[in-house]
Coordinates of C-alpha atoms in Angstrom, one line a residue:
Chain A
X370 CA -83.8 3.9 81.0
X371 CA -86.7 5.7 79.4
X372 CA -89.9 6.3 81.3
X373 CA -93.2 5.1 79.8
X374 CA -96.1 7.4 79.0
X375 CA -99.3 5.6 78.1
X376 CA -101.2 7.1 75.2
X377 CA -104.8 6.2 74.2
X378 CA -105.4 5.6 70.5
X379 CA -109.2 5.8 69.8
X380 CA -110.1 5.2 66.2
X381 CA -112.7 3.0 64.4
X382 CA -111.2 0.6 62.0
X383 CA -114.6 -0.5 60.8
X384 CA -117.9 1.2 60.1
X385 CA -119.1 3.7 57.5
X386 CA -116.0 6.0 57.8
X387 CA -113.5 3.2 58.6
X388 CA -111.2 3.9 55.6
X389 CA -110.3 7.4 56.9
X390 CA -110.3 6.4 60.5
X391 CA -107.8 3.5 59.8
X392 CA -105.6 6.1 58.1
X393 CA -105.7 8.2 61.2
X394 CA -104.8 5.3 63.4
X395 CA -101.9 4.5 61.0
X396 CA -100.6 8.0 61.1
X397 CA -100.7 8.1 64.9
X398 CA -98.9 4.7 65.2
X399 CA -96.2 5.7 62.7
X400 CA -95.4 8.9 64.7
X401 CA -95.5 7.0 67.9
X402 CA -92.9 4.5 66.6
X403 CA -90.7 7.4 65.4
X404 CA -90.9 9.1 68.8
X405 CA -90.0 5.8 70.5
X406 CA -87.0 5.3 68.2
X407 CA -85.8 8.8 68.8
X408 CA -83.1 9.2 71.4
X409 CA -83.9 12.9 71.9
X410 CA -87.0 11.8 73.9
X411 CA -86.3 10.5 77.4
X412 CA -89.6 8.6 77.5
X413 CA -91.4 6.0 75.5
X414 CA -95.0 6.3 74.3
X415 CA -97.0 3.2 75.1
X416 CA -100.1 2.9 72.8
X417 CA -103.3 1.7 74.4
X418 CA -105.6 1.0 71.4
X419 CA -109.4 1.1 71.6
X420 CA -111.6 0.5 68.5
X421 CA -115.2 1.6 68.8
X422 CA -115.8 0.1 65.3
X423 CA -117.9 3.0 64.1
X424 CA -120.6 2.5 66.8
X425 CA -121.3 6.0 68.3
X426 CA -122.2 4.7 71.8
X427 CA -119.0 2.6 72.0
X428 CA -116.8 5.8 72.0
X429 CA -117.9 6.6 75.5
X430 CA -117.2 3.1 76.9
X431 CA -113.8 3.0 75.1
X432 CA -112.9 6.5 76.4
X433 CA -113.9 5.6 80.0
X434 CA -111.8 2.4 79.8
X435 CA -108.8 4.5 78.9
X436 CA -109.4 7.3 81.3
X437 CA -111.0 5.7 84.3
X438 CA -109.6 2.1 84.3
X439 CA -106.2 2.7 82.8
X440 CA -105.7 6.2 84.2
X441 CA -104.5 7.6 80.8
X442 CA -104.2 11.4 80.5
X443 CA -103.6 11.8 76.7
X444 CA -105.8 10.2 74.1
X445 CA -105.4 10.7 70.3
X446 CA -108.7 10.0 68.6
X447 CA -112.1 10.6 67.0
X448 CA -113.1 11.4 63.4
X449 CA -116.7 12.6 63.7
X450 CA -117.9 15.5 65.8
X451 CA -120.6 13.4 67.4
X452 CA -118.0 11.0 68.7
X453 CA -115.9 13.8 70.0
X454 CA -118.8 15.5 71.8
X455 CA -119.8 12.1 73.3
X456 CA -116.5 11.7 75.1
X457 CA -115.5 15.3 76.0
X458 CA -117.4 15.2 79.4
X459 CA -115.2 12.2 80.4
X460 CA -112.1 14.2 79.6
X461 CA -113.3 17.1 81.7
X462 CA -114.2 14.7 84.6
X463 CA -110.8 13.0 84.5
X464 CA -108.8 16.1 83.7
X465 CA -107.3 14.5 80.6
X466 CA -106.5 15.8 77.1
X467 CA -108.2 14.6 73.9
X468 CA -105.9 15.2 70.9
X469 CA -108.4 15.5 68.1
X470 CA -106.8 15.3 64.6
X471 CA -109.8 15.6 62.4
X472 CA -110.9 18.6 60.4
X473 CA -114.4 19.7 61.7
X474 CA -117.0 22.4 61.4
X475 CA -115.6 24.6 64.2
X476 CA -117.5 26.6 66.8
X477 CA -116.0 24.8 69.8
X478 CA -113.1 25.4 72.1
X479 CA -112.7 23.1 75.0
X480 CA -109.9 23.3 77.5
X481 CA -109.6 19.5 77.5
X482 CA -109.2 19.2 73.7
X483 CA -106.3 20.0 71.4
X484 CA -107.6 20.5 67.8
X485 CA -105.0 19.6 65.3
X486 CA -107.2 19.2 62.2
X487 CA -108.4 22.0 59.9
X488 CA -110.9 24.6 61.1
X489 CA -113.5 26.0 58.8
X490 CA -111.3 28.9 57.7
X491 CA -108.8 26.2 56.5
X492 CA -111.3 24.1 54.5
X493 CA -114.7 25.4 53.5
X494 CA -113.8 29.0 53.1
X495 CA -110.9 28.5 50.7
X496 CA -112.9 26.0 48.7
X497 CA -115.8 28.3 48.3
X498 CA -113.6 31.4 47.6
X499 CA -112.1 29.5 44.7
X500 CA -115.4 28.0 43.5
X501 CA -117.4 31.2 43.5
X502 CA -114.6 33.0 41.6
X503 CA -113.6 30.3 39.1
X504 CA -116.1 27.5 38.8
X505 CA -119.6 29.0 39.1
X506 CA -122.3 30.4 41.4
X507 CA -125.1 27.9 40.9
X508 CA -124.5 25.6 43.8
X509 CA -126.0 22.2 44.8
X510 CA -125.3 20.9 48.3
X511 CA -125.4 17.3 49.3
X512 CA -124.2 15.9 52.7
X513 CA -124.5 13.4 55.4
X514 CA -127.3 14.1 57.9
X515 CA -125.4 15.5 60.8
X516 CA -123.7 18.7 62.0
X517 CA -120.7 18.6 59.7
X518 CA -122.8 19.0 56.6
X519 CA -125.5 21.1 58.2
X520 CA -123.0 23.7 59.4
X521 CA -120.9 23.7 56.2
X522 CA -124.0 24.1 54.1
X523 CA -125.0 27.1 56.2
X524 CA -121.6 28.7 55.6
X525 CA -121.9 27.9 51.9
X526 CA -125.4 29.4 51.7
X527 CA -124.2 32.6 53.2
X528 CA -121.1 32.9 51.0
X529 CA -123.1 32.0 47.9
X530 CA -125.8 34.6 48.6
X531 CA -123.2 37.3 49.3
X532 CA -121.6 36.6 45.9
X533 CA -124.9 36.8 44.1
X534 CA -125.1 33.0 43.5
X535 CA -127.9 30.6 44.0
X536 CA -128.4 27.4 46.0
X537 CA -130.2 25.0 43.6
X538 CA -130.7 22.3 46.1
X539 CA -129.7 21.0 49.6
X540 CA -130.1 17.3 50.3
X541 CA -129.1 14.9 53.0
X542 CA -128.4 11.2 53.4
X543 CA -128.1 9.2 56.6
X544 CA -124.4 8.3 57.3
X545 CA -125.0 4.7 56.2
X546 CA -127.2 5.5 53.2
X547 CA -125.8 4.8 49.7
X548 CA -129.0 5.3 47.8
X549 CA -127.9 8.3 45.8
X550 CA -130.0 7.9 42.6
X551 CA -132.5 10.5 43.7
X552 CA -129.8 13.1 44.2
X553 CA -128.2 12.3 40.9
X554 CA -131.6 12.8 39.2
X555 CA -132.1 16.1 40.9
X556 CA -128.6 17.3 39.9
X557 CA -129.4 16.3 36.3
X558 CA -132.6 18.3 36.5
X559 CA -131.2 21.4 38.1
X560 CA -127.8 21.6 36.4
X561 CA -125.6 23.2 39.0
X562 CA -122.1 24.4 38.0
X563 CA -120.8 23.1 41.3
X564 CA -121.8 20.3 43.6
X565 CA -120.6 20.6 47.2
X566 CA -120.2 17.1 48.5
X567 CA -120.4 17.0 52.3
X568 CA -121.2 13.2 52.4
X569 CA -118.8 11.1 54.4
X570 CA -117.5 7.6 53.9
X571 CA -119.5 5.0 51.9
X572 CA -122.3 7.4 51.0
X573 CA -119.7 9.7 49.4
X574 CA -118.0 6.9 47.5
X575 CA -121.3 5.7 46.1
X576 CA -122.1 9.3 45.1
X577 CA -118.9 9.8 43.1
X578 CA -119.4 6.5 41.4
X579 CA -123.0 7.2 40.4
X580 CA -122.1 10.7 39.3
X581 CA -119.3 9.4 37.0
X582 CA -121.8 6.9 35.6
X583 CA -124.4 9.7 35.0
X584 CA -121.7 11.9 33.4
X585 CA -120.8 9.2 30.9
X586 CA -124.3 9.3 29.5
X587 CA -125.3 12.9 30.0
X588 CA -123.3 15.6 28.2
X589 CA -124.8 18.3 30.4
X590 CA -122.9 17.1 33.4
X591 CA -119.5 17.3 31.7
X592 CA -118.7 20.8 33.1
X593 CA -120.2 20.2 36.6
X594 CA -117.5 20.2 39.2
X595 CA -117.8 18.3 42.5
X596 CA -115.9 19.7 45.5
X597 CA -115.3 18.4 49.0
X598 CA -113.5 19.2 52.2
X599 CA -112.8 15.6 53.1
X600 CA -111.9 13.7 49.9
X601 CA -108.5 12.1 50.4
X602 CA -106.2 9.6 48.9
X603 CA -107.4 6.3 50.4
X604 CA -110.9 7.3 49.5
X605 CA -109.9 7.8 45.9
X606 CA -108.8 4.2 45.9
X607 CA -112.1 3.1 47.4
X608 CA -114.1 5.1 44.8
X609 CA -112.1 3.5 42.0
X610 CA -110.1 4.8 39.1
X611 CA -113.0 5.2 36.7
X612 CA -114.8 7.7 39.0
X613 CA -112.3 9.3 41.3
X614 CA -110.5 11.8 39.0
X615 CA -111.2 15.4 38.4
X616 CA -112.8 16.4 41.8
X617 CA -111.8 19.4 43.9
X618 CA -110.7 18.8 47.4
X619 CA -109.8 21.4 50.1
X620 CA -107.3 20.1 52.5
X621 CA -104.2 21.1 54.5
X622 CA -102.3 18.1 53.2
X623 CA -102.0 16.0 50.0
X624 CA -99.5 13.2 49.5
X625 CA -98.2 15.2 46.6
X626 CA -96.9 18.1 48.7
X627 CA -93.4 18.8 47.4
X628 CA -91.3 19.2 50.5
X629 CA -88.4 17.2 51.8
X630 CA -90.2 16.5 55.0
X631 CA -93.2 15.1 53.1
X632 CA -90.9 12.9 50.9
X633 CA -89.5 11.4 54.1
X634 CA -93.0 11.0 55.5
X635 CA -94.3 9.3 52.4
X636 CA -91.3 6.9 52.4
X637 CA -91.8 6.0 56.0
X638 CA -95.5 5.5 55.6
X639 CA -94.9 3.1 52.7
X640 CA -92.2 1.2 54.6
X641 CA -94.6 0.8 57.5
X642 CA -97.9 0.2 55.7
X643 CA -96.9 -1.3 52.4
X644 CA -95.6 -0.1 49.0
X645 CA -99.1 0.9 47.8
X646 CA -100.0 2.9 51.0
X647 CA -100.5 6.6 50.3
X648 CA -100.7 9.0 53.3
X649 CA -103.7 11.4 53.4
X650 CA -104.6 14.5 55.3
X651 CA -106.2 12.6 58.2
X652 CA -103.1 10.3 58.5
X653 CA -100.8 13.3 58.4
X654 CA -102.9 15.1 61.1
X655 CA -102.7 12.2 63.4
X656 CA -99.0 11.8 62.7
X657 CA -98.5 15.5 63.5
X658 CA -100.6 15.2 66.6
X659 CA -98.4 12.5 68.2
X660 CA -95.3 14.4 67.3
X661 CA -96.7 17.6 68.9
X662 CA -97.8 15.6 71.9
X663 CA -94.3 14.1 72.3
X664 CA -92.6 17.5 72.1
X665 CA -95.1 19.0 74.6
X666 CA -94.4 16.2 77.0
X667 CA -90.7 16.9 76.9
X668 CA -89.6 18.3 80.2
X669 CA -93.1 18.1 81.7
X670 CA -95.1 15.8 83.9
X671 CA -97.5 14.0 81.6
X672 CA -100.3 13.9 84.1
X673 CA -100.2 17.7 84.6
X674 CA -102.2 18.7 81.6
X675 CA -102.0 22.4 82.1
X676 CA -98.2 22.2 82.1
X677 CA -98.3 20.0 79.0
X678 CA -100.6 22.6 77.3
X679 CA -98.3 25.5 78.2
X680 CA -95.4 23.5 76.8
X681 CA -97.3 22.7 73.7
X682 CA -98.0 26.4 72.9
X683 CA -94.3 26.8 72.5
X684 CA -93.8 23.9 70.1
X685 CA -93.5 24.3 66.3
X686 CA -93.4 21.0 64.4
X687 CA -91.9 20.7 60.9
X688 CA -94.8 18.6 59.6
X689 CA -95.1 17.1 56.1
X690 CA -97.6 20.0 55.2
X691 CA -95.3 22.7 56.6
X692 CA -94.8 24.2 60.0
X693 CA -97.6 23.3 62.5
X694 CA -98.2 24.9 65.9
X695 CA -101.1 25.3 68.3
X696 CA -102.7 28.6 69.0
X697 CA -102.9 29.1 72.8
X698 CA -106.0 31.3 72.4
X699 CA -108.3 28.5 71.1
X700 CA -106.3 25.2 71.1
X701 CA -106.6 24.9 67.3
X702 CA -103.7 24.7 64.9
X703 CA -101.9 26.9 62.4
X704 CA -102.2 24.9 59.2
X705 CA -101.4 25.3 55.5
X706 CA -104.6 25.4 53.3
X707 CA -104.5 23.9 49.9
X708 CA -106.8 22.9 47.0
X709 CA -106.2 19.8 45.0
X710 CA -107.8 18.2 42.0
X711 CA -108.0 14.4 42.2
X712 CA -106.4 12.2 39.6
X713 CA -107.4 8.7 38.6
X714 CA -104.2 7.3 40.0
X715 CA -105.5 8.1 43.5
X716 CA -103.5 11.3 44.2
X717 CA -104.1 15.0 43.8
X718 CA -102.7 17.8 41.7
X719 CA -102.2 20.8 44.0
X720 CA -103.7 23.9 42.4
X721 CA -103.7 26.4 45.3
X722 CA -101.4 26.6 48.3
X723 CA -101.1 29.1 51.1
X724 CA -97.7 30.7 51.3
X725 CA -97.6 30.1 55.1
X726 CA -99.5 28.5 57.9
X727 CA -102.9 30.2 58.5
X728 CA -104.1 31.0 62.0
X729 CA -107.1 28.9 63.0
X730 CA -110.4 30.8 63.2
X731 CA -112.8 28.2 64.7
X732 CA -115.6 30.8 65.1
X733 CA -115.0 32.5 61.7
X734 CA -114.6 35.9 63.3
X735 CA -111.5 37.2 61.6
X736 CA -112.2 36.3 57.9
X737 CA -115.1 37.9 55.9
X738 CA -115.0 34.9 53.5
X739 CA -113.9 36.9 50.5
X740 CA -110.6 36.8 48.8
X741 CA -108.8 34.4 51.1
X742 CA -106.5 33.1 48.4
X743 CA -105.6 36.6 47.3
X744 CA -104.6 37.6 50.8
X745 CA -102.7 34.4 51.4
X746 CA -100.6 35.1 48.3
X747 CA -99.5 31.5 47.9
X748 CA -98.9 29.2 45.1
X749 CA -101.4 29.5 42.2
X750 CA -101.8 27.1 39.4
X751 CA -104.5 28.3 37.0
X752 CA -107.4 25.9 36.8
X753 CA -109.5 27.8 34.3
X754 CA -109.0 25.1 31.6
X755 CA -112.1 23.1 32.5
X756 CA -111.0 19.8 30.9
X757 CA -108.7 19.3 33.9
X758 CA -111.7 18.9 36.0
X759 CA -113.4 16.3 33.8
X760 CA -113.4 12.6 34.5
X761 CA -110.3 11.0 33.3
X762 CA -111.2 7.9 31.5
Chain B
X1301 CA -139.4 14.7 75.3
X1302 CA -138.1 14.3 71.8
X1303 CA -134.7 12.9 72.7
X1304 CA -132.9 9.7 71.6
X1305 CA -132.2 7.0 74.1
X1306 CA -129.1 7.5 76.2
X1307 CA -127.5 9.4 79.0
X1308 CA -129.0 12.8 78.3
X1309 CA -132.5 11.4 78.2
X1310 CA -131.9 9.4 81.4
X1311 CA -130.6 12.5 83.3
X1312 CA -133.4 14.6 82.1
X1313 CA -136.1 12.0 82.9
X1314 CA -134.7 11.5 86.4
X1315 CA -134.5 15.2 87.2
X1316 CA -138.0 15.9 85.8
X1317 CA -139.4 13.1 88.0
X1318 CA -137.8 14.6 91.0
X1319 CA -139.5 17.8 90.2
X1320 CA -142.9 16.1 90.0
X1321 CA -143.1 16.3 86.3
X1322 CA -144.2 13.2 84.3
X1323 CA -141.9 12.8 81.2
X1324 CA -143.4 11.3 78.0
X1325 CA -140.8 10.2 75.5
X1326 CA -141.8 10.7 71.8
X1327 CA -140.3 8.8 68.9
X1328 CA -139.7 11.4 66.2
X1329 CA -140.0 8.8 63.5
X1330 CA -143.6 7.8 64.4
X1331 CA -145.7 10.5 66.0
X1332 CA -145.9 14.2 65.8
X1333 CA -145.0 16.0 69.0
X1334 CA -148.1 18.2 68.7
X1335 CA -150.5 15.3 69.3
X1336 CA -149.1 14.5 72.7
X1337 CA -151.0 16.1 75.6
X1338 CA -148.3 17.9 77.5
X1339 CA -147.5 21.2 79.1
X1340 CA -143.8 21.6 78.0
X1341 CA -141.7 20.1 75.2
X1342 CA -138.0 19.2 75.2
X1343 CA -136.4 18.8 71.8
X1344 CA -133.0 17.4 71.2
X1345 CA -131.6 19.5 68.4
X1346 CA -129.7 16.7 66.9
X1347 CA -132.8 14.6 66.7
X1348 CA -135.2 17.3 65.7
X1349 CA -133.0 18.8 63.0
X1350 CA -133.0 15.6 60.9
X1351 CA -134.4 16.4 57.5
X1352 CA -138.1 15.8 57.2
X1353 CA -137.4 14.1 53.9
X1354 CA -135.8 11.4 55.8
X1355 CA -138.8 10.8 58.0
X1356 CA -137.2 12.4 61.0
X1357 CA -138.9 15.8 60.8
X1358 CA -140.9 17.0 63.8
X1359 CA -144.0 19.0 64.0
X1360 CA -143.1 21.5 66.7
X1361 CA -146.0 22.7 68.8
X1362 CA -146.5 26.5 69.0
X1363 CA -148.9 26.5 71.9
X1364 CA -146.5 25.2 74.6
X1365 CA -143.1 26.2 75.8
X1366 CA -140.3 24.5 73.9
X1367 CA -136.9 23.9 75.4
X1368 CA -134.1 22.9 73.1
X1369 CA -131.3 20.5 74.1
X1370 CA -128.2 21.9 72.3
X1371 CA -125.1 19.8 71.6
X1372 CA -123.2 22.3 69.4
X1373 CA -122.7 26.0 69.2
X1374 CA -122.7 26.0 65.4
X1375 CA -124.8 28.9 64.1
X1376 CA -126.9 26.5 61.9
X1377 CA -128.0 24.7 65.1
X1378 CA -128.8 27.9 66.9
X1379 CA -130.7 29.2 63.9
X1380 CA -132.8 26.1 64.0
X1381 CA -133.6 26.5 67.7
X1382 CA -134.7 30.1 67.1
X1383 CA -136.8 29.1 64.2
X1384 CA -138.7 26.6 66.4
X1385 CA -139.6 29.4 68.8
X1386 CA -137.8 27.8 71.7
X1387 CA -138.2 29.6 75.0
X1388 CA -135.1 28.2 76.5
X1389 CA -132.3 25.6 76.2
X1390 CA -130.2 23.1 78.0
X1391 CA -126.6 22.3 76.9
X1392 CA -125.7 18.7 76.3
X1393 CA -124.4 16.7 78.0
X1394 CA -127.4 17.3 80.3
X1395 CA -126.7 17.7 84.0
X1396 CA -129.3 17.8 86.8
X1397 CA -128.2 21.3 87.7
X1398 CA -130.0 24.1 85.9
X1399 CA -132.9 22.1 84.6
X1400 CA -135.4 23.6 87.1
X1401 CA -134.1 27.2 86.4
X1402 CA -134.3 26.7 82.6
X1403 CA -137.7 25.2 82.9
X1404 CA -139.1 28.0 85.0
X1405 CA -137.6 30.7 82.8
X1406 CA -138.9 29.0 79.7
X1407 CA -142.5 28.9 81.1
X1408 CA -142.2 32.6 82.1
X1409 CA -140.8 33.6 78.7
X1410 CA -143.7 31.6 77.0
X1411 CA -146.3 33.3 79.2
X1412 CA -144.9 36.7 78.5
X1413 CA -144.6 36.0 74.8
X1414 CA -148.2 34.8 74.6
X1415 CA -149.4 37.9 76.5
X1416 CA -147.3 40.2 74.3
X1417 CA -148.5 38.5 71.2
X1418 CA -152.2 38.9 72.2
X1419 CA -151.7 42.5 73.2
X1420 CA -149.9 43.4 70.0
X1421 CA -152.7 41.7 68.0
X1422 CA -155.3 43.8 69.9
X1423 CA -153.4 47.0 69.4
X1424 CA -153.0 46.3 65.7
X1425 CA -156.7 45.8 65.4
X1426 CA -157.4 49.0 67.2
X1427 CA -154.9 50.9 65.1
X1428 CA -156.4 49.5 62.0
X1429 CA -159.9 50.7 63.3
X1430 CA -158.7 54.2 64.2
X1431 CA -159.9 55.7 61.0
X1432 CA -163.4 54.2 61.5
X1433 CA -163.6 55.6 65.1
X1434 CA -162.6 59.1 63.8
X1435 CA -165.2 58.9 61.0
X1436 CA -167.9 57.8 63.5
X1437 CA -166.9 60.6 65.9
X1438 CA -167.1 63.2 63.1
X1439 CA -170.7 62.0 62.2
X1440 CA -171.7 62.3 65.9
X1441 CA -170.3 65.8 66.0
X1442 CA -172.2 66.7 62.8
X1443 CA -175.5 65.3 63.9
X1444 CA -175.6 66.4 67.5
X1445 CA -173.4 69.5 67.3
X1446 CA -171.2 68.4 70.2
X1447 CA -167.5 68.7 70.7
X1448 CA -164.8 66.3 69.9
X1449 CA -164.2 65.0 73.4
X1450 CA -167.9 64.6 74.0
X1451 CA -168.2 62.6 70.7
X1452 CA -165.5 60.1 71.7
X1453 CA -167.2 59.8 75.2
X1454 CA -170.5 59.1 73.5
X1455 CA -168.8 56.3 71.5
X1456 CA -167.4 54.9 74.7
X1457 CA -170.7 54.9 76.6
X1458 CA -172.5 53.6 73.6
X1459 CA -170.2 50.7 73.2
X1460 CA -170.4 49.9 76.9
X1461 CA -174.2 49.9 76.8
X1462 CA -174.2 47.6 73.8
X1463 CA -171.5 45.4 75.2
X1464 CA -169.2 45.9 72.3
X1465 CA -165.9 47.6 71.6
X1466 CA -165.6 51.2 70.5
X1467 CA -164.1 50.0 67.2
X1468 CA -167.0 47.7 66.5
X1469 CA -169.6 50.3 67.3
X1470 CA -167.7 52.8 65.1
X1471 CA -167.7 50.2 62.3
X1472 CA -171.5 49.8 62.7
X1473 CA -172.0 53.5 62.5
X1474 CA -169.8 54.0 59.5
X1475 CA -171.3 51.0 57.6
X1476 CA -174.8 52.4 58.3
X1477 CA -175.8 49.3 60.3
X1478 CA -176.6 51.6 63.3
X1479 CA -177.9 55.1 62.7
X1480 CA -176.2 58.0 64.5
X1481 CA -179.6 59.0 65.8
X1482 CA -179.8 55.8 67.8
X1483 CA -177.1 57.2 70.0
X1484 CA -179.4 60.2 70.9
X1485 CA -180.0 58.9 74.5
X1486 CA -176.3 58.6 75.1
X1487 CA -175.8 62.1 73.9
X1488 CA -178.6 63.3 76.2
X1489 CA -177.1 61.5 79.1
X1490 CA -173.7 63.1 78.3
X1491 CA -175.4 66.5 78.1
X1492 CA -177.2 66.1 81.4
X1493 CA -173.9 65.2 83.1
X1494 CA -172.2 68.2 81.5

């Protein structure tokens, strides 16, 4: 008989970033069910689901319920950095592990956190390396008013200045704010070649829709490219077919990755969540996280987190994106950077792809920010024909 | 204290009260920090950094020690703290331990910085006036036929008697506001001592 290992699942299914967070929970649940159906594991993962519903303060009470009242040692959860930071002290106090599957801005390594999402050298660096070489050097930055956008914009300012480019504007909206007209007007006025969109959730969807509307009536915006480090498949559906196509996205996973493992993942995801369900980077990250966790638990005592971590450092998981493993030096993951261009059908064309998993660099100390794609020597599909980036009507 | 409601503010408030300090919480959205009468300012970086365009900007006082409450090591946050002239910081989540040490060090850094700034400003002024002092000394040498060391000494005595600085006295001489002859008695006094 299999033993039972309780696992906390901590994602918001509502709130301003509920779309992505739901996908994360779905990815985690799919992996959990796969592990439980797999005879190679002599334990069963028992999900204990908590939903903070996008309320920042609720993350702490949910985490405390899992750690203190239910005695759980492993929790998969969180999307925003603010929620992660809110609950980390509880994990330290209860000697538990937070398995954090989201991409984030980096500059953190906590012994009680396993970071399975993309680090800045996986997302913003490859995006800007491509943009500054192939799109343009007049950059406009817009983002949600918190650390994710603040820090990424700082990185972009530095990279742009080094390359001789200009930052034409830097604007912020509160996470809930969808009043994007002022920003669209400013973009129309300043005419950047590239708009870096670090808005998250509903604000971001409103921005893409308003931009598409403005582009329909202003010829000057036809060559302006929008790029993001978060845009993913379920968000394209939220934005709508008339506005979601032609945008750059930097991600370690797209549903259109052409591997056998990804084909199986896509099929399983559809079987589980409906024919129209399309997995995204955040769902894949959560899926990988639970599989990594299950492999790390094999042969260890779940409550001994140092032993689980030592076991984890020896695990390599054949993920939908490619081989994923965790760097013992910083608890972040080796991942495969890619660039995609969104299509109006809600998926992405992959135009750049690293040849192999890239070592995480959460403090950006190993990369000078120039020529990452050249050194990664991966798949290249030329994207110089600008019409590919236009809105597909 | 510019700090949103929550655990960090509670811990900080409690610990400051234990230390005999009266905490005053400021709402970033309504009143500038500078208008609050206080001796020390705590600013939560995540509150203070909010863009002024959104109504969350703060007017950081320069005349009191500022301690930042830092929640993230990201360079943009650290840059912001440095730009505000913070004299110290506490790492969030705030714990009672270390608050007193940070507070004392911040006050010390602030005092030292204020003194250094004042000294540097005075030295800059004197450096700027150096040419005037030399010009005044040369005139004294020419008029009274005394040596260089004596001329500077006369300037020193003259400024003391007139309760002004050497630089200001030199400026008065060079501008013609005070004639060199007016320093005759100082020269005589110097000669008698020699």
